[in-house]
PDB file of C-alpha atoms in Angstrom:
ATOM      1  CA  UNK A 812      -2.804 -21.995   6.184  1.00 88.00           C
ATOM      2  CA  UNK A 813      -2.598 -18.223   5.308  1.00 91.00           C
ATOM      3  CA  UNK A 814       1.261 -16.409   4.304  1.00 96.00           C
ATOM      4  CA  UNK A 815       0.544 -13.326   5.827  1.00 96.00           C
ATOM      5  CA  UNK A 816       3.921 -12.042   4.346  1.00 97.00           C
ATOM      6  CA  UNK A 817       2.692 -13.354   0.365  1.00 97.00           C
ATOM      7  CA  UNK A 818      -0.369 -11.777   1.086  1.00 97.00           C
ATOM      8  CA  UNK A 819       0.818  -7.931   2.659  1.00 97.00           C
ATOM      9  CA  UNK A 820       3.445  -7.860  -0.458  1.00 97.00           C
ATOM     10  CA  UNK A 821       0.658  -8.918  -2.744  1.00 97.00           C
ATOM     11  CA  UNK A 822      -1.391  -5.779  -1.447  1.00 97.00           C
ATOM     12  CA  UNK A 823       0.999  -3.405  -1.090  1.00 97.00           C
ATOM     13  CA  UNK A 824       2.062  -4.195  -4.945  1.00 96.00           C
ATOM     14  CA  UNK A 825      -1.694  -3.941  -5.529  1.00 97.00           C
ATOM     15  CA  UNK A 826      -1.682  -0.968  -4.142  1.00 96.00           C
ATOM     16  CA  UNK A 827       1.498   0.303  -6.031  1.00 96.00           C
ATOM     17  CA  UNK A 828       3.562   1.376  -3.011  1.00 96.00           C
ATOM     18  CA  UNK A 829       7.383   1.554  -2.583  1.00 96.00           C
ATOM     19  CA  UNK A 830       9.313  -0.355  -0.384  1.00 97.00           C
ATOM     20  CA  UNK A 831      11.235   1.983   1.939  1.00 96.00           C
ATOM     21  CA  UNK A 832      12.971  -0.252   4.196  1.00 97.00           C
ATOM     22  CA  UNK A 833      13.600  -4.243   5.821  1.00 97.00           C
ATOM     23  CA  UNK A 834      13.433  -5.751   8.705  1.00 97.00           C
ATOM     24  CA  UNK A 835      12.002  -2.802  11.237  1.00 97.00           C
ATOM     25  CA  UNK A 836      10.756  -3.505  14.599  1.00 97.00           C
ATOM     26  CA  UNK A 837       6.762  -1.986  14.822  1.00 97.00           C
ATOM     27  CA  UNK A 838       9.002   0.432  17.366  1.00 98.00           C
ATOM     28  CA  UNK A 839      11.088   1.769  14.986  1.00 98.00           C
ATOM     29  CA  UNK A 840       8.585   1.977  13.177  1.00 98.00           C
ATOM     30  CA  UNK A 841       6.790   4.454  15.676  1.00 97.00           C
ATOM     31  CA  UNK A 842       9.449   6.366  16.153  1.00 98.00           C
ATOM     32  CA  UNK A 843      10.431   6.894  12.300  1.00 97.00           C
ATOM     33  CA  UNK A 844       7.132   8.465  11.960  1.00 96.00           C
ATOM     34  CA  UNK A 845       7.129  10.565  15.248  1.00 97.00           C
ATOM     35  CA  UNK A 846      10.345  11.896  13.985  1.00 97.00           C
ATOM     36  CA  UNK A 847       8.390  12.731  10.853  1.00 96.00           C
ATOM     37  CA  UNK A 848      11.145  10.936   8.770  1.00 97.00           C
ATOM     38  CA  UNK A 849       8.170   9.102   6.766  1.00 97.00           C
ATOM     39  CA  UNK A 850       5.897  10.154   4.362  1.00 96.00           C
ATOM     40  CA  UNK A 851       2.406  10.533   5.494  1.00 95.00           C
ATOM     41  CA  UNK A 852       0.245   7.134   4.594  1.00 96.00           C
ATOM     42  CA  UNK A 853       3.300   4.862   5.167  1.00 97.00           C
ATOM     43  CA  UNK A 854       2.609   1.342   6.507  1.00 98.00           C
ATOM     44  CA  UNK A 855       4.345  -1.055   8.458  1.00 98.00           C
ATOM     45  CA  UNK A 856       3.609  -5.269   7.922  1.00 97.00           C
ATOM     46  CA  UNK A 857       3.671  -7.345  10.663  1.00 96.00           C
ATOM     47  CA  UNK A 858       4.579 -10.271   8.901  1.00 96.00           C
ATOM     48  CA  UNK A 859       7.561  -9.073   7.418  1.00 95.00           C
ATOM     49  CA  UNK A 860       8.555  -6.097   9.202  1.00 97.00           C
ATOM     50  CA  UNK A 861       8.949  -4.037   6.109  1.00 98.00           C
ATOM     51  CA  UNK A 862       7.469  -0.343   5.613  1.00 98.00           C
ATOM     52  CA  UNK A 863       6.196   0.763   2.537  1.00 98.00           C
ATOM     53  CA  UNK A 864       5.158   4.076   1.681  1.00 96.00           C
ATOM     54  CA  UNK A 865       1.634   5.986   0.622  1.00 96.00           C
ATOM     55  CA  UNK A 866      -0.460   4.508  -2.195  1.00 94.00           C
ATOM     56  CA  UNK A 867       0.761   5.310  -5.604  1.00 92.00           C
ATOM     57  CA  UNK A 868       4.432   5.900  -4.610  1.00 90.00           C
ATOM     58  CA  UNK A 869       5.717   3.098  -6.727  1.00 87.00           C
ATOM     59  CA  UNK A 870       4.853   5.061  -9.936  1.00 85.00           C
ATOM     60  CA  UNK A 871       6.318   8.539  -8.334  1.00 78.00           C
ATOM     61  CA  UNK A 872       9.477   6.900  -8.280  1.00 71.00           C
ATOM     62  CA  UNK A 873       8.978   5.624 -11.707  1.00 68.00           C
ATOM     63  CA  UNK A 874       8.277   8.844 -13.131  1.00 71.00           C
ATOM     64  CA  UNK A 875      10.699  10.484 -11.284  1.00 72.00           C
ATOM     65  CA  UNK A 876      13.402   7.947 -12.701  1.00 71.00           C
ATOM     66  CA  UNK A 877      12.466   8.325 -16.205  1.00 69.00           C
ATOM     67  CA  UNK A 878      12.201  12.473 -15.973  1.00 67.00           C
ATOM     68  CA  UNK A 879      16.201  12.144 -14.798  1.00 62.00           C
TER      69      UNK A 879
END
């Protein structure tokens, strides 16, 4: 049997994204990005209801964290 939630981290660390935040209901989730209060290309998994943002924003925050 699959873990969904092993496999969406596995991607999304793949994929180099940042966590932004836990436990989020897929409405929240909606309205967060109606409200525009997440960046464009965020994503929200199912399996673990945690949203992570656009592709590359792990190593933003990297850079931005060894620039301060």
């Amino acid at each position: 049997m699959k873990d969904w939630r092993e496999i969406q981290r596995e991607n999304a660390r793949r994929e180099r994204r940042s966590l932004l935040a836990e436990a989020v209901t897929f409405e929240r989730f909606a309205e967060m990005a109606k409200q525009k209060r997440l960046p464009v290309g965020s994503v929200w998994h199912w399996s673990t209801g945690e949203i992570y943002g656009p592709i590359g924003s792990a190593d933003k925050e990297k850079k931005n964290a060894s620039a301060a």
